Coordinates of C-alpha atoms in Angstrom, one line a residue:
M1 CA 93.6 127.6 91.3
D2 CA 91.8 128.4 87.7
N3 CA 90.4 125.7 85.8
S4 CA 92.4 126.4 82.8
E5 CA 95.7 125.3 84.8
I6 CA 94.0 122.0 85.7
S7 CA 92.6 121.1 82.2
T8 CA 95.9 121.6 80.5
D9 CA 97.8 119.4 82.8
I10 CA 95.3 116.2 82.1
S11 CA 96.8 114.1 79.6
M12 CA 93.7 111.6 79.9
T13 CA 91.3 111.5 77.0
S14 CA 87.6 111.0 76.5
A15 CA 88.8 107.5 75.1
L16 CA 87.6 104.6 76.5
L17 CA 90.3 103.7 79.2
S18 CA 90.0 99.9 78.0
E19 CA 91.9 100.9 75.0
F20 CA 95.0 101.8 77.3
Q21 CA 97.3 99.6 78.9
L22 CA 97.2 100.3 82.4
S23 CA 99.9 99.5 84.9
I24 CA 100.9 100.7 88.3
D25 CA 104.4 100.8 89.9
T26 CA 105.3 98.0 92.4
A27 CA 106.5 100.4 95.0
C28 CA 103.4 102.6 94.9
L29 CA 101.3 99.4 95.1
N30 CA 103.1 98.0 98.0
R31 CA 102.3 101.3 99.8
L32 CA 98.8 101.2 99.1
K33 CA 98.8 97.4 100.4
Q34 CA 100.7 98.5 103.4
L35 CA 98.1 101.3 104.3
S36 CA 95.3 99.2 103.8
K37 CA 96.5 96.6 106.5
E38 CA 97.6 99.6 108.8
K39 CA 94.1 100.8 108.7
I40 CA 92.1 97.7 108.2
E41 CA 89.3 99.1 110.4
D42 CA 89.1 102.5 108.3
S43 CA 87.8 103.4 105.0
I44 CA 90.7 104.9 102.9
H45 CA 90.4 107.2 100.2
G46 CA 93.0 109.2 97.8
F47 CA 94.4 110.2 94.8
L48 CA 96.4 108.5 91.9
Y49 CA 98.9 110.0 89.9
G50 CA 101.1 108.9 86.9
V51 CA 101.9 109.8 83.4
T52 CA 100.2 108.7 80.0
V53 CA 102.7 108.3 77.0
N54 CA 100.6 107.1 73.7
K55 CA 98.2 104.4 74.7
S56 CA 99.8 103.6 78.0
I57 CA 99.1 104.5 81.6
T58 CA 101.3 104.2 84.4
I59 CA 100.1 105.0 88.0
T60 CA 103.5 106.1 89.9
S61 CA 102.4 107.8 93.1
A62 CA 99.4 107.9 95.3
C63 CA 98.3 110.5 97.9
Y64 CA 96.4 109.2 101.0
V65 CA 93.7 111.7 102.1
D66 CA 93.6 111.6 105.9
E67 CA 90.1 112.4 106.3
K68 CA 86.6 111.5 105.0
L69 CA 86.9 112.6 101.6
K70 CA 83.6 113.7 100.0
S71 CA 82.5 115.5 96.7
A72 CA 82.6 119.0 98.4
T73 CA 86.3 118.8 99.4
F74 CA 87.5 117.0 96.5
M75 CA 88.7 119.7 94.6
E76 CA 90.6 121.6 97.6
Q77 CA 92.2 118.2 98.4
F78 CA 93.0 117.4 94.6
S79 CA 94.8 120.7 94.2
K80 CA 96.8 120.3 97.7
N81 CA 98.1 117.1 96.8
R82 CA 98.9 117.6 92.9
S83 CA 100.9 120.6 93.9
I84 CA 103.8 118.6 95.3
F85 CA 104.6 116.6 92.1
P86 CA 106.1 118.3 89.2
V87 CA 104.1 119.4 86.2
G88 CA 103.8 116.1 84.1
V89 CA 102.9 114.0 86.8
D90 CA 99.1 113.8 86.2
P91 CA 96.0 113.1 88.0
I92 CA 95.0 109.4 86.9
G93 CA 92.1 108.5 89.4
V94 CA 91.1 107.8 92.9
F95 CA 91.5 104.8 95.3
L96 CA 89.2 103.4 97.8
A97 CA 89.9 100.6 100.3
N98 CA 88.0 99.1 103.2
C99 CA 84.9 100.4 102.0
D100 CA 82.1 99.6 99.3
I101 CA 82.9 100.5 96.0
K102 CA 79.6 102.0 95.5
E103 CA 80.7 104.9 97.8
A104 CA 82.8 106.3 94.6
P105 CA 80.0 108.5 93.3
D106 CA 79.6 110.3 97.1
I107 CA 83.3 111.1 96.7
I108 CA 84.0 112.1 92.9
P109 CA 82.5 115.2 91.8
M110 CA 80.0 114.9 88.8
S111 CA 79.9 118.3 87.6
S112 CA 81.9 120.8 89.9
I113 CA 85.3 120.1 87.9
S114 CA 84.2 119.9 84.7
P115 CA 87.7 120.3 83.1
L116 CA 88.8 116.8 84.6
P117 CA 88.2 114.0 82.3
E118 CA 84.9 112.2 82.1
L119 CA 86.7 108.9 82.4
L120 CA 89.1 108.1 85.3
V121 CA 90.9 105.0 86.9
C122 CA 89.1 104.0 90.5
A123 CA 91.4 101.5 92.3
H124 CA 89.1 99.6 95.0
L125 CA 90.5 97.3 97.6
D126 CA 88.0 95.3 99.5
N127 CA 90.5 93.0 101.3
A128 CA 94.2 93.4 102.2
E129 CA 95.5 91.5 99.1
E130 CA 93.5 92.3 95.9
W131 CA 93.3 95.4 94.1
T132 CA 90.8 95.8 91.7
F133 CA 90.7 98.7 88.9
Y134 CA 87.7 100.3 87.3
E135 CA 87.0 102.7 84.6
Y136 CA 84.8 105.1 86.3
N137 CA 82.4 107.3 84.1
R138 CA 81.5 110.5 86.2
L139 CA 78.6 111.2 84.3
T140 CA 76.9 108.1 84.1
K141 CA 78.5 106.7 87.5
A142 CA 79.3 103.3 85.6
L143 CA 82.1 101.0 86.8
T144 CA 83.8 99.0 84.4
A145 CA 86.7 96.5 85.3
L146 CA 90.1 97.2 84.0
S147 CA 93.2 94.8 83.8
C148 CA 96.1 96.6 85.3
T149 CA 99.6 95.1 85.6
E150 CA 102.4 95.8 87.9
T151 CA 105.5 96.8 86.7
D152 CA 109.3 97.9 87.9
T153 CA 109.9 99.5 85.0
N154 CA 110.7 103.4 85.0
P155 CA 108.0 105.3 82.7
Y156 CA 110.2 108.4 82.7
T157 CA 112.9 107.2 80.8
D158 CA 112.2 109.0 77.8
H159 CA 111.3 112.1 79.8
T160 CA 113.1 115.2 80.7
L161 CA 113.2 117.0 84.1
F162 CA 113.2 120.7 83.8
N163 CA 114.3 122.9 86.8
T164 CA 113.3 126.6 86.2
S165 CA 114.3 129.1 88.7
C166 CA 113.8 132.9 88.9
T167 CA 113.1 135.4 91.8
V168 CA 109.8 137.5 91.4
D169 CA 108.6 140.5 93.2
I170 CA 105.3 140.3 95.0
S171 CA 103.7 143.6 96.3
Y172 CA 100.2 144.4 98.2
K173 CA 98.8 146.4 100.8
F174 CA 98.7 145.5 104.2
S175 CA 95.6 145.0 106.1
T176 CA 94.5 144.0 109.7
K177 CA 91.3 142.5 108.1
K178 CA 92.3 138.9 107.1
A179 CA 90.0 138.9 104.3
E180 CA 91.2 142.2 102.7
L181 CA 94.7 140.9 103.1
Q182 CA 94.1 137.4 101.6
S183 CA 92.5 139.3 98.7
N184 CA 95.4 141.7 98.4
C185 CA 97.9 139.0 98.3
V186 CA 95.8 137.1 95.8
A187 CA 95.4 140.1 93.4
A188 CA 99.1 140.7 93.6
V189 CA 100.0 136.9 92.8
D190 CA 97.2 137.0 89.9
S191 CA 99.3 140.2 88.5
V192 CA 102.9 138.3 88.6
I193 CA 101.0 135.4 86.7
K194 CA 99.8 137.6 84.0
S195 CA 103.1 139.0 83.8
L196 CA 104.7 135.6 83.2
A197 CA 102.1 134.9 80.5
S198 CA 103.3 137.9 78.4
E199 CA 105.5 137.5 75.2
T200 CA 108.1 139.4 76.5
V201 CA 108.8 136.4 78.9
L202 CA 111.5 133.9 77.6
F203 CA 113.2 130.9 78.9
G204 CA 116.8 130.6 78.6
V205 CA 118.4 126.9 78.6
R206 CA 121.6 126.9 80.7
H207 CA 124.4 125.7 79.3
S208 CA 123.4 126.3 75.6
N209 CA 122.6 129.2 73.6
V210 CA 118.7 128.1 73.2
I211 CA 116.3 130.8 74.4
V212 CA 112.7 129.9 73.9
G213 CA 109.4 131.9 74.0
A214 CA 105.6 131.6 73.4
K215 CA 106.0 132.8 69.7
S216 CA 109.7 132.6 69.0
A217 CA 113.0 130.8 69.4
I218 CA 116.5 131.6 69.7
G219 CA 119.2 129.0 68.9
A220 CA 116.7 126.5 68.1
S221 CA 113.3 126.1 66.2
Q222 CA 110.2 126.3 67.7
E223 CA 109.5 123.0 66.2
D224 CA 112.9 121.0 67.9
S225 CA 112.1 118.5 70.2
V226 CA 113.4 118.4 73.9
G227 CA 115.6 115.4 72.8
K228 CA 117.5 117.4 70.7
I229 CA 117.8 120.0 73.4
V230 CA 119.4 117.4 75.6
K231 CA 121.8 116.3 73.0
I232 CA 122.9 120.1 72.4
I233 CA 123.3 120.6 76.0
N234 CA 125.4 117.1 76.6
K235 CA 127.6 117.8 73.6
Q236 CA 128.3 121.6 75.3
A237 CA 128.8 119.8 78.8
A238 CA 131.3 117.2 77.4
A239 CA 133.6 120.1 75.5
E240 CA 133.3 122.0 78.9
G241 CA 133.9 118.6 80.9
S242 CA 130.7 119.1 83.0
S243 CA 127.7 117.0 83.4
S244 CA 124.8 119.3 83.1
G245 CA 122.2 117.8 81.3
R246 CA 123.2 114.3 82.2
K247 CA 121.5 111.8 84.2
N248 CA 122.0 111.9 88.0
S249 CA 121.3 108.2 88.7
P250 CA 120.2 105.4 86.5
N251 CA 116.6 106.0 87.7
Q252 CA 116.4 109.5 87.1
A253 CA 115.5 111.3 84.1
S254 CA 118.1 113.7 82.6
I255 CA 118.2 117.2 84.0
V256 CA 117.8 120.5 82.1
Y257 CA 118.4 124.1 84.0
V258 CA 116.0 126.8 82.7
E259 CA 116.3 130.7 83.8
V260 CA 113.4 133.2 83.2
L261 CA 114.5 136.3 81.3
K262 CA 112.8 139.3 80.2
R263 CA 112.9 140.8 76.9
L264 CA 113.1 144.4 76.9
T265 CA 111.3 145.2 73.4
V266 CA 108.6 143.7 71.6
S267 CA 108.0 143.9 67.9
A268 CA 105.8 146.6 66.3
D269 CA 103.1 143.9 65.2
S270 CA 103.1 142.0 68.6
N271 CA 100.0 141.4 70.4
N272 CA 101.3 142.0 73.7
D273 CA 99.0 144.4 75.9
A274 CA 102.1 146.4 77.2
P275 CA 101.3 149.9 76.6
F276 CA 103.6 151.8 74.3
S277 CA 104.0 154.9 76.7
P278 CA 104.1 155.0 80.4
V279 CA 100.8 155.2 82.5
I280 CA 100.9 156.4 85.8
Y281 CA 97.8 156.3 88.3
Y282 CA 98.1 158.5 91.4
D283 CA 96.2 158.0 94.5
K284 CA 97.3 159.8 97.5
G285 CA 97.1 158.4 100.5
E286 CA 99.1 156.6 103.2
D287 CA 99.6 152.6 103.3
L288 CA 101.5 150.0 104.6
L289 CA 103.2 148.1 101.7
I290 CA 104.2 144.5 102.0
K291 CA 107.2 143.7 99.3
L292 CA 108.6 140.4 98.9
K293 CA 111.1 138.7 96.6
V294 CA 109.9 135.5 96.2
P295 CA 112.4 132.8 94.8
L296 CA 110.8 130.1 92.5
N297 CA 112.5 126.9 91.6
C298 CA 110.2 124.8 89.5
L299 CA 110.0 121.2 88.2
A300 CA 108.2 119.9 85.1
L301 CA 108.7 116.6 83.2
A302 CA 108.5 116.7 79.4
H303 CA 108.8 113.9 76.9
R304 CA 111.7 113.9 74.6
D305 CA 109.1 114.5 71.6
T306 CA 107.7 117.4 72.9
T307 CA 108.6 120.4 70.9
L308 CA 109.7 123.6 72.3
Q309 CA 106.5 125.2 71.4
E310 CA 104.9 122.9 73.6
L311 CA 107.4 123.3 76.1
V312 CA 106.8 126.8 77.0
P313 CA 103.1 126.2 78.4
I314 CA 104.4 123.5 80.6
L315 CA 107.1 125.5 81.9
Y316 CA 104.8 128.5 82.5
R317 CA 102.3 126.0 84.5
S318 CA 105.4 125.1 86.7
L319 CA 105.6 128.6 87.9
V320 CA 102.1 129.2 88.2
R321 CA 101.7 126.1 90.4
Q322 CA 104.2 127.2 92.7
L323 CA 103.2 130.7 92.8
H324 CA 99.9 129.4 94.0
S325 CA 101.6 127.5 96.7
A326 CA 103.6 130.5 97.9
C327 CA 100.4 132.4 97.6
H328 CA 98.6 130.0 99.9
I329 CA 100.9 130.7 102.5
L330 CA 101.3 134.4 102.1
S331 CA 97.5 135.0 102.4
N332 CA 97.1 132.8 105.4
C333 CA 99.9 135.4 107.1
T334 CA 98.5 137.7 109.8
G335 CA 100.3 140.8 111.3
T336 CA 103.2 141.9 109.6
D337 CA 105.2 139.1 110.5
I338 CA 105.6 137.7 106.6
P339 CA 107.7 134.6 106.4
V340 CA 110.6 134.2 104.3
L341 CA 109.8 131.6 101.5
S342 CA 111.9 128.9 100.3
V343 CA 111.7 126.0 97.8
C344 CA 112.7 122.6 99.1
H345 CA 112.9 119.4 96.7
Y346 CA 112.8 116.0 98.3
W347 CA 114.1 112.9 95.8
I348 CA 112.9 110.0 97.9
D349 CA 114.4 106.6 97.0
G350 CA 111.9 104.6 94.8
V351 CA 110.0 107.6 93.4
Y352 CA 110.8 108.5 89.9
Y353 CA 110.7 112.5 90.3
P354 CA 111.4 114.6 93.4
I355 CA 108.4 115.9 95.9
S356 CA 108.4 119.8 96.1
V357 CA 107.3 122.0 98.6
V358 CA 107.5 125.9 99.3
Q359 CA 108.1 126.4 103.0
S360 CA 107.7 129.4 105.3
T361 CA 110.2 128.1 107.7
S362 CA 113.6 126.0 107.9
K363 CA 113.8 124.7 111.4
D364 CA 113.4 121.1 111.6
A365 CA 111.9 121.5 115.1
D366 CA 109.2 123.6 113.8
L367 CA 108.5 121.3 110.9
V368 CA 107.6 118.2 112.9
A369 CA 103.7 118.4 112.2
W370 CA 104.3 119.0 108.8
R371 CA 106.7 116.1 108.1
R372 CA 104.4 113.8 109.7
S373 CA 101.6 114.9 107.6
M374 CA 103.8 114.2 104.5
H375 CA 104.7 110.8 105.6
V376 CA 100.9 110.3 105.9
K377 CA 100.1 111.5 102.6
L378 CA 102.7 109.5 100.7
M379 CA 102.3 106.6 102.9
L380 CA 105.8 106.6 104.1
P381 CA 107.3 105.0 106.9
L382 CA 107.3 107.0 110.3
D383 CA 110.7 105.5 111.3
R384 CA 113.1 107.5 108.9
P385 CA 113.3 110.8 108.1
Y386 CA 112.4 111.8 104.3
F387 CA 111.8 115.7 104.8
R388 CA 114.3 116.8 107.0
N389 CA 116.7 119.9 106.1
A390 CA 119.3 117.2 105.4
N391 CA 117.1 115.3 103.1
V392 CA 116.6 118.3 100.8
F393 CA 117.9 117.2 97.0
K394 CA 120.8 119.0 95.8
F395 CA 120.5 119.2 91.9
P396 CA 124.2 118.2 90.3
K397 CA 124.7 122.0 89.8
E398 CA 124.7 122.4 93.5
S399 CA 126.0 119.3 95.1
S400 CA 129.5 119.8 93.7
L401 CA 129.6 122.6 96.2
L402 CA 128.4 120.6 99.4
S403 CA 130.6 117.6 99.1
P404 CA 134.0 116.8 97.3
Q405 CA 133.4 113.0 98.1
L406 CA 131.7 110.6 95.6
I407 CA 128.3 109.5 96.7
N408 CA 127.2 105.8 96.2
P409 CA 130.1 104.4 94.3
H410 CA 128.6 100.8 94.6
V411 CA 125.8 101.9 92.2
G412 CA 126.4 99.9 89.2
I413 CA 128.3 97.0 90.6
S414 CA 127.0 93.7 90.1
L415 CA 127.5 90.4 91.3
T416 CA 129.8 88.2 88.9
Q417 CA 127.1 85.3 88.9
K418 CA 123.4 85.4 88.0
L419 CA 121.6 84.9 90.7
Q420 CA 118.2 82.3 90.0
A421 CA 115.1 82.0 92.2
G422 CA 115.9 80.7 95.4
E423 CA 119.6 81.1 95.0
G424 CA 120.4 83.3 98.0
S425 CA 119.7 87.0 99.2
V426 CA 121.3 90.2 98.2
R427 CA 121.1 92.9 100.7
L428 CA 122.6 96.4 100.4
V429 CA 123.1 99.5 102.3
Y430 CA 120.0 101.7 102.5
G431 CA 120.1 105.3 100.5
K432 CA 123.1 107.5 100.2
Y433 CA 126.5 107.6 101.7
A434 CA 130.0 109.6 100.9
Y435 CA 133.2 107.5 100.1
H436 CA 135.9 108.9 102.6
H437 CA 139.4 107.4 102.4
Y438 CA 143.0 108.3 102.8
M439 CA 144.5 111.6 101.8
Q440 CA 141.2 113.5 101.2
D441 CA 140.6 117.1 102.9
R442 CA 144.4 117.7 102.2
F443 CA 145.3 115.5 105.3
D444 CA 147.8 112.8 105.1
D445 CA 146.6 109.8 107.1
D446 CA 148.2 107.4 104.9
K447 CA 148.8 103.9 106.7
W448 CA 147.2 104.9 109.9
G449 CA 143.5 106.7 109.5
C450 CA 141.4 104.1 107.8
A451 CA 139.2 103.5 110.8
Y452 CA 138.8 107.4 110.9
R453 CA 137.9 107.5 107.2
S454 CA 135.6 104.5 107.7
L455 CA 133.9 106.3 110.6
Q456 CA 133.6 109.6 108.4
T457 CA 131.5 107.3 105.8
L458 CA 129.1 106.2 108.4
I459 CA 128.5 109.6 109.6
S460 CA 128.1 110.6 106.2
W461 CA 125.3 108.2 105.9
F462 CA 123.5 109.7 108.7
R463 CA 123.7 113.1 107.4
L464 CA 122.5 112.2 104.0
Q465 CA 119.5 110.3 105.2
G466 CA 118.4 113.3 107.4
Y467 CA 119.2 112.2 110.9
T468 CA 121.8 115.1 111.6
E469 CA 123.0 118.1 110.4
A470 CA 126.2 117.8 112.4
A471 CA 129.3 118.1 110.1
V472 CA 131.4 115.0 109.4
P473 CA 134.5 115.3 111.9
T474 CA 137.9 115.5 110.9
H475 CA 140.5 113.4 112.8
R476 CA 141.3 115.5 115.4
E477 CA 137.8 116.2 116.3
I478 CA 137.3 112.7 116.4
Q479 CA 140.2 112.1 118.6
Q480 CA 139.1 114.9 121.0
V481 CA 135.8 113.1 121.6
L482 CA 137.5 110.1 122.9
V483 CA 139.5 112.3 124.9
D484 CA 136.3 113.9 126.2
I485 CA 134.5 110.9 127.1
G486 CA 138.0 109.7 129.0
D487 CA 138.4 107.0 126.5
K488 CA 141.8 108.4 125.5
E489 CA 144.6 110.5 127.4
S490 CA 145.2 114.1 126.3
S491 CA 148.2 113.3 124.3
F492 CA 146.0 111.5 121.7
V493 CA 144.9 114.4 120.1
G494 CA 146.9 115.2 117.0
S495 CA 148.7 111.7 117.3
K496 CA 148.8 109.0 114.3
Q497 CA 147.4 106.5 116.4
W498 CA 144.9 104.0 115.1
I499 CA 141.2 103.6 116.4
G500 CA 139.1 100.5 116.2
S501 CA 135.4 99.7 116.3
T502 CA 134.6 100.3 119.7
E503 CA 136.1 103.5 119.4
V504 CA 134.0 104.3 116.5
S505 CA 130.8 103.5 118.5
F506 CA 132.0 105.8 121.1
V507 CA 132.1 108.6 118.5
L508 CA 128.6 107.8 117.0
E509 CA 127.0 107.8 120.2
K510 CA 128.9 111.0 121.6
L511 CA 128.2 113.1 118.4
L512 CA 125.1 111.4 117.0
N513 CA 123.4 110.0 119.9
V514 CA 123.5 106.6 117.9
T515 CA 124.0 103.2 119.5
S516 CA 125.8 100.0 117.9
K517 CA 126.0 96.7 118.1
I518 CA 129.6 95.2 118.3
M519 CA 130.0 92.0 116.7
F520 CA 133.4 89.9 117.4
V521 CA 134.8 87.5 115.1
S522 CA 137.6 85.3 116.3
S523 CA 139.3 85.1 112.7
G524 CA 138.6 86.5 109.5
A525 CA 137.7 82.6 108.2
D526 CA 134.6 82.8 110.8
L527 CA 133.2 85.9 109.1
A528 CA 131.5 83.4 106.3
S529 CA 129.3 82.2 109.2
K530 CA 127.9 85.4 109.9
G531 CA 125.5 86.0 106.7
R532 CA 122.3 85.8 108.5
E533 CA 123.1 88.5 110.9
L534 CA 124.4 90.3 108.0
V535 CA 121.2 90.0 106.0
Y536 CA 119.1 91.1 109.0
H537 CA 121.3 94.0 109.5
F538 CA 120.9 95.3 106.2
S539 CA 117.3 94.5 106.0
T540 CA 116.3 96.3 109.2
E541 CA 118.9 98.7 109.8
G542 CA 120.3 99.6 106.4
T543 CA 123.4 101.2 108.0
P544 CA 127.1 100.6 106.6
I545 CA 129.2 98.7 108.8
M546 CA 132.6 99.5 109.9
I547 CA 134.9 96.3 110.3
G548 CA 138.5 96.4 112.1
G549 CA 140.8 93.3 111.8
G550 CA 144.5 93.2 112.1
V551 CA 145.9 96.6 110.9
L552 CA 143.0 97.3 108.4
A553 CA 139.8 98.8 108.7
H554 CA 136.9 98.6 106.0
T555 CA 133.5 99.3 105.3
I556 CA 130.9 96.8 104.6
L557 CA 128.0 98.2 102.2
G558 CA 126.1 94.8 101.5
V559 CA 126.3 91.1 101.5
Y560 CA 125.3 88.0 99.4
Y561 CA 124.3 84.9 101.5
N562 CA 123.2 81.7 100.4
D563 CA 121.6 79.8 103.5
Q564 CA 121.6 76.6 101.6
T565 CA 125.2 76.3 100.3
G566 CA 126.9 78.8 102.8
D567 CA 128.0 80.7 99.8
I568 CA 128.7 84.7 100.7
K569 CA 130.1 87.6 99.6
F570 CA 130.7 91.2 100.7
L571 CA 130.4 94.4 99.2
I572 CA 133.4 96.3 100.6
L573 CA 134.0 100.0 100.5
D574 CA 138.1 100.3 100.8
P575 CA 139.2 103.4 102.5
H576 CA 142.9 102.8 101.9
L577 CA 142.8 104.6 98.3
T578 CA 145.2 107.2 98.2
R579 CA 144.2 108.7 94.8
L580 CA 142.7 112.0 94.9
D581 CA 141.2 111.8 91.5
E582 CA 137.5 110.8 92.2
N583 CA 137.3 108.6 89.2
L584 CA 134.3 106.3 89.8
K585 CA 135.3 103.8 86.9
Y586 CA 138.6 103.5 88.4
I587 CA 137.4 102.9 91.7
Q588 CA 135.2 100.2 90.4
D589 CA 137.5 98.7 88.0
K590 CA 140.5 98.5 90.4
G591 CA 138.3 97.2 93.2
W592 CA 138.2 99.9 95.8
C593 CA 134.8 99.3 95.8
G594 CA 133.3 95.8 95.1
W595 CA 132.3 92.5 96.0
K596 CA 135.0 90.3 98.0
N597 CA 134.9 86.6 98.6
A598 CA 135.5 85.3 102.1
D599 CA 138.9 84.9 101.5
F600 CA 139.2 88.6 101.2
W601 CA 139.6 88.4 105.2
N602 CA 142.8 87.7 107.0
A603 CA 142.1 84.1 108.4
N604 CA 144.7 84.7 111.3
A605 CA 143.5 87.9 112.3
Y606 CA 140.3 88.6 114.9
Y607 CA 137.6 91.1 113.6
N608 CA 135.5 93.5 115.3
M609 CA 132.2 94.7 113.3
C610 CA 130.5 98.2 114.5
M611 CA 127.1 98.1 113.3
P612 CA 125.0 101.4 113.9
Q613 CA 121.5 101.2 114.8
R614 CA 119.1 103.5 112.9
P615 CA 116.9 106.1 115.3
K616 CA 113.4 105.1 114.5
E617 CA 112.4 108.7 114.1
F618 CA 110.9 110.8 111.1

């Protein structure tokens, strides 16, 4: 990675950090605290990343370095860790824990990476409770204490996430000598990078007529802001009835899709270095040539006040960064077994932007060591998957092709009363699930298929969390499983017979190898006494619960429980909806997904709850 790419990413200045308002995201701080507790006997080092807007610096991510970090390896580790974040997530500083703050000068280079700012944040923990933040001057080695506040506010609400895609051709000579092969690959990638810096390369904004280049713009002015372009896209999307450019969730930035274009002509006064007549270099000989088409799918965050002229180098850097990642993989290949590269994005709950990686394989079984390293680097628990194939984030333009069902229709629904401190606990389903209900998939199961639909919702949860790549089964496939395990007669397949919580647990175990707890309640009135058990389930397992009683089945997505007063509410997803228009407002307003009181349950019916136990694996 060249130094110019480093320096242009840094938004820190040589002003004193004490002049900035420093804050750290709560989730990031909690991960740092947990790491220091788990490795209390070991010294801990890593990097801090975040955003600088005006006079505010917010630390949003941290990368743990699972080895003794010294000045000699600082640059290598810095580059490797930063490549997973979008351009616009800047390096803020370093963190140290369970060690003496005096070790900082041994870790942070003094002169080897001069493009980095002279001043950076140094977070130090000498016990598992209190973090101290310092301004560290790399030149004088001085440490000055800084005030840092904890925040839950998303600092990227005024940013737009740009998703830039293209395919580039990379060609280089094969060699049996590893050093020569690496050199050829690096030279080929550098040539592609140089071509992308040409004035003939333009960026076309999808769902608009805006095209922007280094020195020109079509459909807009170079002085127009990102915020104005987002408004243009949203206006066009509203006219077309699509959602391009809209926010995917309340915690995410708006997303704009960009394509790399090539201008076929240049102006006469252009400074572009392309020759005006073809020049051919002829070198006779035999060589084995490696020719690859490498897909790029890059991410960059830009503030809404960023002009289009300022945006172009940001998008360019996102391409360069991903090309360097691809080059790292290709240049370390030996022989003629050249991998097919792919770009995967993972949007982890609690993180404000996706994590992006270039991969040379897509098989989960081949990526166990890599997944572990990513969990360790980002300080994520090892008891749930974050980086499996099923965890790959699908941007809105892609997700509509994957599932016709609504995802997480409970988002945005709040309790009717405002809770004060000490007034009970609210626990919700973890992660994502799909809303399955009557009449979907062109299949009429009205009045008999509610438990099947609830089971489909449960299985969708395991799919979307990355535990399985198995498809959500149809009613007939569910029935066939129950016949295969000996629970039902063969005549059950193709029938309209109901199933209950026990059958749901059988299918989960057979198809997903997931065990479940079955909780029996003698009457609907007794469900109010199960508040503690439900709070514990959603706190530890986080899976949706299928509940069946009388002639109805529902899915429980969460619970509010006050152990002082006994007050309880249930967040219910109702599979009995027969309307095929997946209108979120209608579903929420009409109570198909919403909070229900204890009297929602039939006092004269008994209930069984199927409570899936989440596999403890990554």
